[in-house]
Amino acid sequence: MPPTASSPAAREVALTDFVAQLVRELEPLERAHNEATWACNVRADREAEARSIELEARIRTLFSHREPYQWLTGVREAGGVPDARLQRQLELLVNNFRAHQIAPETIERMVRLEQSLESRFNQFRARLDGRMVSDNALREVLRGSGDAGERRAAWQASKQIGAEVAPDLLALVGMRNEAARAIGFPSYYSMMLALDEIDEAALFADLDRIERGTRAPFERWKQEFDAACARRFGVAPEALAPWHYADPFFQEAPPAEVALDRWFADRSLEQIAAAFFAAVGFPLDDLLPRADLYEREGKSQHAFCLSVDRGGDVRVLCNLRPNEHWMGTLLHEFGHAVYDVRIDRTLPFLLRGPAHTNTTEASAMLFGRLAKNAAWLERWAGVPAAEARAIGEACRRAQRAQLLVQTRWMLVMCHMERALYSDPTQDLDTLWWRLVGEFQRVRTPEPRRAPDWASKVHFSVAPVYYHNYLLGEITASQLQRHLLSQVTGWADLVQSPDTGHWLTESLYRHGRIRDWRETLRHATGRALDVDAYIAELEE
């Protein structure tokens, strides 16, 4: 590496050359890795899995070299560079290099274990009544069955993967913690937050405010819901068990008071999504042909969006069935995709991505919510105008219930993962159910002793991620309020190109040129407003 130059102009020249050389190495590796990752998820492809492991290790090793990390740190400590965009790249690079200052052999072991866990989740199918079943099949039992025994069996089947992966997941947690402590962090969890520009103390202070602010409205809602649920199953409210709720983790509210699924039965969800996104200024012509949207053996049972090349090659994976849940999920994933493809492609490669994970989650959540919105249902699901007006209040209640339930669930995940990395040797099985009881008011099924927490895929394949969902919901509400007050009303928001224009110009196209706090302030004129989100859920 060249010596750290003394003048700002000289540092700028040297850093420009460094970034150009790094991108020449990184860009083709990243594209090839993303291709292999996509292949691993859409089919059980061992060759692609091996290729993904190799490329992931090469990318991480590229950032593990000590000399360039020290040089970049020196440039920053010398005062950085005058050019704001180059300075932003410097900040991101210092964080990325710091996160990977571990031995290459450790990197390779971690990558292999991570990929093994992801492949096992992708290929796993639960066993129910002697046959292999999909997550969709288990979810349909929990959404629709009136048979408590059938529900219990489906719920228990949804947890089978936990016992299978828990030992390897705990080994991976240990490896991650060891690597983080070697570079000065108390845990991998703390490291990941700090290097992703999240202040841990501030985050958990916000989580505490959210917990206090949503506790009473959630408990009022859940008391009413539990009473109705108890009547449905003919049991006392205190006898309700986790399998009486609508999904394996109680992370979704029960189906709305009005039957929304019927508006999507025998419909092409992708055609509905295409028509809607085109109307608001985001045609999906290039995105839909790249998507993989339906179930098959060996395919990942989840949903995600992947930008392969930080350009136009953006891909969505789903496992669609014609119901409201998957309509919302499809809108959510294309909410990620339209953000990715509207980022200014003239930006430097390192800035050609969403401002932060929580901002792309906000975009996805803003659109995903619309499957429960009366104005959207009227315009795009074919609900007659009179009926849409009649169900409007029920839809609002359903959306509020969903946000309440999701928020309390996300508190479980954030606190559980922090505790997992703080002390992976503690009694995690008991801790999980204590947090579920505290935040979700769901009773522990007795007797039960199993690593149910490990059956949540994010602990294995998306570590230290879940707080971004909650920050994303808060940001989505802030974007929504701004759109409704400054740009358009609901009737126009769901069909006007003004929606897409505002999101593109205020948020999407700027990529990572600012950190996420500045990005949100630029878009809405204010900082992240936790109190406004709490007030929204108190209504």
Short mmCIF file of N, CA and C in Angstrom, two decimals, residues 212-297:
data_model
loop_
_atom_site.label_atom_id
_atom_site.label_comp_id
_atom_site.label_asym_id
_atom_site.label_seq_id
_atom_site.Cartn_x
_atom_site.Cartn_y
_atom_site.Cartn_z
N ARG A 212 -42.82 -0.60 26.16
CA ARG A 212 -43.72 0.08 27.12
C ARG A 212 -44.92 0.69 26.41
N GLY A 213 -44.66 1.28 25.23
CA GLY A 213 -45.73 1.98 24.52
C GLY A 213 -46.76 1.07 23.89
N THR A 214 -46.34 -0.17 23.54
CA THR A 214 -47.28 -1.09 22.89
C THR A 214 -47.86 -2.13 23.84
N ARG A 215 -47.36 -2.18 25.08
CA ARG A 215 -47.80 -3.23 26.00
C ARG A 215 -49.31 -3.18 26.24
N ALA A 216 -49.82 -2.01 26.62
CA ALA A 216 -51.25 -1.91 26.95
C ALA A 216 -52.14 -2.16 25.74
N PRO A 217 -51.90 -1.49 24.58
CA PRO A 217 -52.77 -1.77 23.44
C PRO A 217 -52.69 -3.22 22.97
N PHE A 218 -51.51 -3.81 23.04
CA PHE A 218 -51.38 -5.22 22.65
C PHE A 218 -52.17 -6.11 23.61
N GLU A 219 -52.03 -5.88 24.88
CA GLU A 219 -52.72 -6.72 25.85
C GLU A 219 -54.23 -6.58 25.74
N ARG A 220 -54.72 -5.36 25.45
CA ARG A 220 -56.17 -5.19 25.23
C ARG A 220 -56.61 -5.97 24.00
N TRP A 221 -55.84 -5.84 22.92
CA TRP A 221 -56.19 -6.56 21.70
C TRP A 221 -56.14 -8.06 21.93
N LYS A 222 -55.09 -8.54 22.59
CA LYS A 222 -54.93 -9.98 22.75
C LYS A 222 -55.98 -10.56 23.70
N GLN A 223 -56.41 -9.80 24.68
CA GLN A 223 -57.47 -10.29 25.56
C GLN A 223 -58.75 -10.54 24.78
N GLU A 224 -59.08 -9.61 23.88
CA GLU A 224 -60.27 -9.79 23.04
C GLU A 224 -60.07 -10.96 22.08
N PHE A 225 -58.88 -11.03 21.49
CA PHE A 225 -58.61 -12.13 20.55
C PHE A 225 -58.64 -13.48 21.25
N ASP A 226 -58.02 -13.55 22.42
CA ASP A 226 -58.01 -14.82 23.15
C ASP A 226 -59.42 -15.27 23.52
N ALA A 227 -60.27 -14.32 23.87
CA ALA A 227 -61.65 -14.68 24.21
C ALA A 227 -62.35 -15.28 23.00
N ALA A 228 -62.16 -14.66 21.83
CA ALA A 228 -62.77 -15.19 20.61
C ALA A 228 -62.17 -16.54 20.23
N CYS A 229 -60.86 -16.66 20.40
CA CYS A 229 -60.17 -17.90 20.07
C CYS A 229 -60.64 -19.03 21.00
N ALA A 230 -60.81 -18.71 22.27
CA ALA A 230 -61.27 -19.72 23.23
C ALA A 230 -62.67 -20.21 22.89
N ARG A 231 -63.52 -19.27 22.47
CA ARG A 231 -64.88 -19.68 22.07
C ARG A 231 -64.82 -20.59 20.85
N ARG A 232 -63.95 -20.26 19.91
CA ARG A 232 -63.84 -21.07 18.70
C ARG A 232 -63.46 -22.51 19.00
N PHE A 233 -62.53 -22.68 19.93
CA PHE A 233 -62.01 -24.03 20.20
C PHE A 233 -62.65 -24.69 21.42
N GLY A 234 -63.56 -23.98 22.07
CA GLY A 234 -64.27 -24.56 23.19
C GLY A 234 -63.40 -24.83 24.40
N VAL A 235 -62.46 -23.90 24.67
CA VAL A 235 -61.60 -24.03 25.84
C VAL A 235 -61.61 -22.71 26.60
N ALA A 236 -61.11 -22.74 27.82
CA ALA A 236 -60.96 -21.50 28.58
C ALA A 236 -59.79 -20.70 28.03
N PRO A 237 -59.84 -19.35 28.10
CA PRO A 237 -58.72 -18.56 27.58
C PRO A 237 -57.37 -18.97 28.15
N GLU A 238 -57.35 -19.34 29.44
CA GLU A 238 -56.07 -19.73 30.04
C GLU A 238 -55.56 -21.08 29.55
N ALA A 239 -56.40 -21.81 28.80
CA ALA A 239 -55.98 -23.10 28.25
C ALA A 239 -55.45 -22.99 26.82
N LEU A 240 -55.46 -21.78 26.25
CA LEU A 240 -54.96 -21.61 24.89
C LEU A 240 -53.46 -21.94 24.83
N ALA A 241 -53.09 -22.62 23.78
CA ALA A 241 -51.70 -23.03 23.57
C ALA A 241 -51.18 -22.40 22.28
N PRO A 242 -49.86 -22.47 22.02
CA PRO A 242 -49.31 -21.84 20.81
C PRO A 242 -49.96 -22.31 19.52
N TRP A 243 -50.43 -23.56 19.47
CA TRP A 243 -51.02 -24.07 18.23
C TRP A 243 -52.44 -23.56 17.99
N HIS A 244 -53.00 -22.82 18.92
CA HIS A 244 -54.31 -22.21 18.69
C HIS A 244 -54.20 -20.90 17.88
N TYR A 245 -52.98 -20.44 17.67
CA TYR A 245 -52.77 -19.18 16.94
C TYR A 245 -52.53 -19.45 15.46
N ALA A 246 -52.41 -18.38 14.67
CA ALA A 246 -52.55 -18.50 13.22
C ALA A 246 -51.27 -18.88 12.49
N ASP A 247 -50.13 -18.90 13.18
CA ASP A 247 -48.89 -19.30 12.52
C ASP A 247 -47.95 -19.87 13.57
N PRO A 248 -46.87 -20.54 13.15
CA PRO A 248 -46.03 -21.26 14.11
C PRO A 248 -45.38 -20.40 15.18
N PHE A 249 -45.18 -19.10 14.92
CA PHE A 249 -44.49 -18.24 15.89
C PHE A 249 -45.38 -17.13 16.44
N PHE A 250 -46.63 -17.09 16.05
CA PHE A 250 -47.53 -15.98 16.41
C PHE A 250 -46.89 -14.65 16.01
N GLN A 251 -46.34 -14.61 14.80
CA GLN A 251 -45.77 -13.38 14.28
C GLN A 251 -46.73 -12.68 13.32
N GLU A 252 -47.84 -13.33 13.03
CA GLU A 252 -48.87 -12.72 12.19
C GLU A 252 -50.18 -12.68 12.96
N ALA A 253 -50.94 -11.61 12.74
CA ALA A 253 -52.27 -11.54 13.32
C ALA A 253 -53.16 -12.57 12.64
N PRO A 254 -54.25 -12.96 13.29
CA PRO A 254 -55.17 -13.91 12.65
C PRO A 254 -55.78 -13.29 11.41
N PRO A 255 -56.40 -14.10 10.55
CA PRO A 255 -57.05 -13.53 9.37
C PRO A 255 -58.00 -12.40 9.75
N ALA A 256 -58.13 -11.43 8.87
CA ALA A 256 -58.97 -10.26 9.15
C ALA A 256 -60.42 -10.68 9.40
N GLU A 257 -61.16 -9.76 10.07
CA GLU A 257 -62.58 -10.02 10.32
C GLU A 257 -63.32 -10.32 9.04
N VAL A 258 -62.90 -9.68 7.96
CA VAL A 258 -63.49 -9.96 6.65
C VAL A 258 -62.60 -10.96 5.93
N ALA A 259 -63.18 -11.82 5.13
CA ALA A 259 -62.43 -12.89 4.46
C ALA A 259 -61.74 -12.32 3.22
N LEU A 260 -60.47 -11.96 3.36
CA LEU A 260 -59.73 -11.36 2.24
C LEU A 260 -59.21 -12.42 1.28
N ASP A 261 -58.99 -13.63 1.76
CA ASP A 261 -58.44 -14.67 0.88
C ASP A 261 -59.30 -14.90 -0.36
N ARG A 262 -60.61 -14.74 -0.23
CA ARG A 262 -61.49 -15.05 -1.36
C ARG A 262 -61.24 -14.14 -2.55
N TRP A 263 -60.66 -12.95 -2.32
CA TRP A 263 -60.41 -12.04 -3.43
C TRP A 263 -59.16 -12.43 -4.22
N PHE A 264 -58.42 -13.40 -3.70
CA PHE A 264 -57.22 -13.84 -4.39
C PHE A 264 -57.30 -15.29 -4.86
N ALA A 265 -58.38 -15.98 -4.50
CA ALA A 265 -58.54 -17.36 -4.92
C ALA A 265 -58.64 -17.42 -6.45
N ASP A 266 -57.93 -18.37 -7.03
CA ASP A 266 -57.95 -18.57 -8.49
C ASP A 266 -57.51 -17.33 -9.26
N ARG A 267 -56.67 -16.49 -8.61
CA ARG A 267 -56.14 -15.30 -9.29
C ARG A 267 -54.64 -15.46 -9.46
N SER A 268 -54.09 -14.77 -10.44
CA SER A 268 -52.64 -14.71 -10.61
C SER A 268 -52.12 -13.54 -9.77
N LEU A 269 -51.48 -13.86 -8.68
CA LEU A 269 -50.98 -12.80 -7.81
C LEU A 269 -49.93 -11.94 -8.52
N GLU A 270 -49.13 -12.58 -9.38
CA GLU A 270 -48.10 -11.79 -10.06
C GLU A 270 -48.71 -10.81 -11.06
N GLN A 271 -49.85 -11.17 -11.67
CA GLN A 271 -50.51 -10.23 -12.57
C GLN A 271 -51.09 -9.04 -11.81
N ILE A 272 -51.65 -9.31 -10.63
CA ILE A 272 -52.15 -8.22 -9.79
C ILE A 272 -51.00 -7.29 -9.42
N ALA A 273 -49.89 -7.89 -8.97
CA ALA A 273 -48.73 -7.09 -8.57
C ALA A 273 -48.19 -6.28 -9.74
N ALA A 274 -48.11 -6.90 -10.91
CA ALA A 274 -47.57 -6.20 -12.08
C ALA A 274 -48.43 -5.00 -12.44
N ALA A 275 -49.75 -5.17 -12.42
CA ALA A 275 -50.64 -4.06 -12.76
C ALA A 275 -50.50 -2.93 -11.76
N PHE A 276 -50.45 -3.28 -10.48
CA PHE A 276 -50.33 -2.25 -9.44
C PHE A 276 -49.01 -1.50 -9.55
N PHE A 277 -47.90 -2.22 -9.59
CA PHE A 277 -46.61 -1.54 -9.60
C PHE A 277 -46.44 -0.69 -10.86
N ALA A 278 -46.96 -1.14 -11.99
CA ALA A 278 -46.89 -0.33 -13.20
C ALA A 278 -47.64 0.98 -13.02
N ALA A 279 -48.79 0.92 -12.37
CA ALA A 279 -49.61 2.12 -12.18
C ALA A 279 -48.92 3.16 -11.31
N VAL A 280 -48.14 2.69 -10.31
CA VAL A 280 -47.47 3.66 -9.43
C VAL A 280 -46.06 3.99 -9.90
N GLY A 281 -45.74 3.61 -11.13
CA GLY A 281 -44.48 4.04 -11.73
C GLY A 281 -43.35 3.05 -11.68
N PHE A 282 -43.65 1.79 -11.35
CA PHE A 282 -42.61 0.77 -11.25
C PHE A 282 -42.97 -0.46 -12.08
N PRO A 283 -42.91 -0.39 -13.40
CA PRO A 283 -43.22 -1.58 -14.20
C PRO A 283 -42.28 -2.73 -13.87
N LEU A 284 -42.84 -3.93 -13.81
CA LEU A 284 -42.07 -5.11 -13.45
C LEU A 284 -41.64 -5.92 -14.66
N ASP A 285 -41.67 -5.32 -15.86
CA ASP A 285 -41.40 -6.04 -17.09
C ASP A 285 -40.08 -6.82 -17.06
N ASP A 286 -39.04 -6.24 -16.48
CA ASP A 286 -37.74 -6.91 -16.43
C ASP A 286 -37.59 -7.79 -15.19
N LEU A 287 -38.44 -7.58 -14.20
CA LEU A 287 -38.31 -8.29 -12.93
C LEU A 287 -39.06 -9.61 -12.89
N LEU A 288 -40.27 -9.62 -13.42
CA LEU A 288 -41.07 -10.85 -13.35
C LEU A 288 -40.42 -12.03 -14.09
N PRO A 289 -39.86 -11.83 -15.28
CA PRO A 289 -39.24 -13.00 -15.95
C PRO A 289 -38.08 -13.60 -15.17
N ARG A 290 -37.45 -12.83 -14.29
CA ARG A 290 -36.33 -13.35 -13.51
C ARG A 290 -36.78 -13.99 -12.20
N ALA A 291 -38.04 -13.80 -11.83
CA ALA A 291 -38.53 -14.28 -10.53
C ALA A 291 -38.78 -15.78 -10.56
N ASP A 292 -38.76 -16.40 -9.39
CA ASP A 292 -39.10 -17.81 -9.21
C ASP A 292 -40.15 -17.83 -8.10
N LEU A 293 -41.42 -18.11 -8.47
CA LEU A 293 -42.52 -17.75 -7.58
C LEU A 293 -43.33 -18.91 -7.01
N TYR A 294 -43.07 -20.14 -7.43
CA TYR A 294 -43.93 -21.24 -6.98
C TYR A 294 -43.13 -22.38 -6.34
N GLU A 295 -43.81 -23.13 -5.48
CA GLU A 295 -43.20 -24.20 -4.71
C GLU A 295 -42.69 -25.34 -5.59
N ARG A 296 -41.64 -25.98 -5.12
CA ARG A 296 -41.22 -27.27 -5.65
C ARG A 296 -40.22 -27.88 -4.68
N GLU A 297 -39.99 -29.15 -4.84
CA GLU A 297 -39.10 -29.90 -3.95
C GLU A 297 -37.68 -29.33 -4.01
#
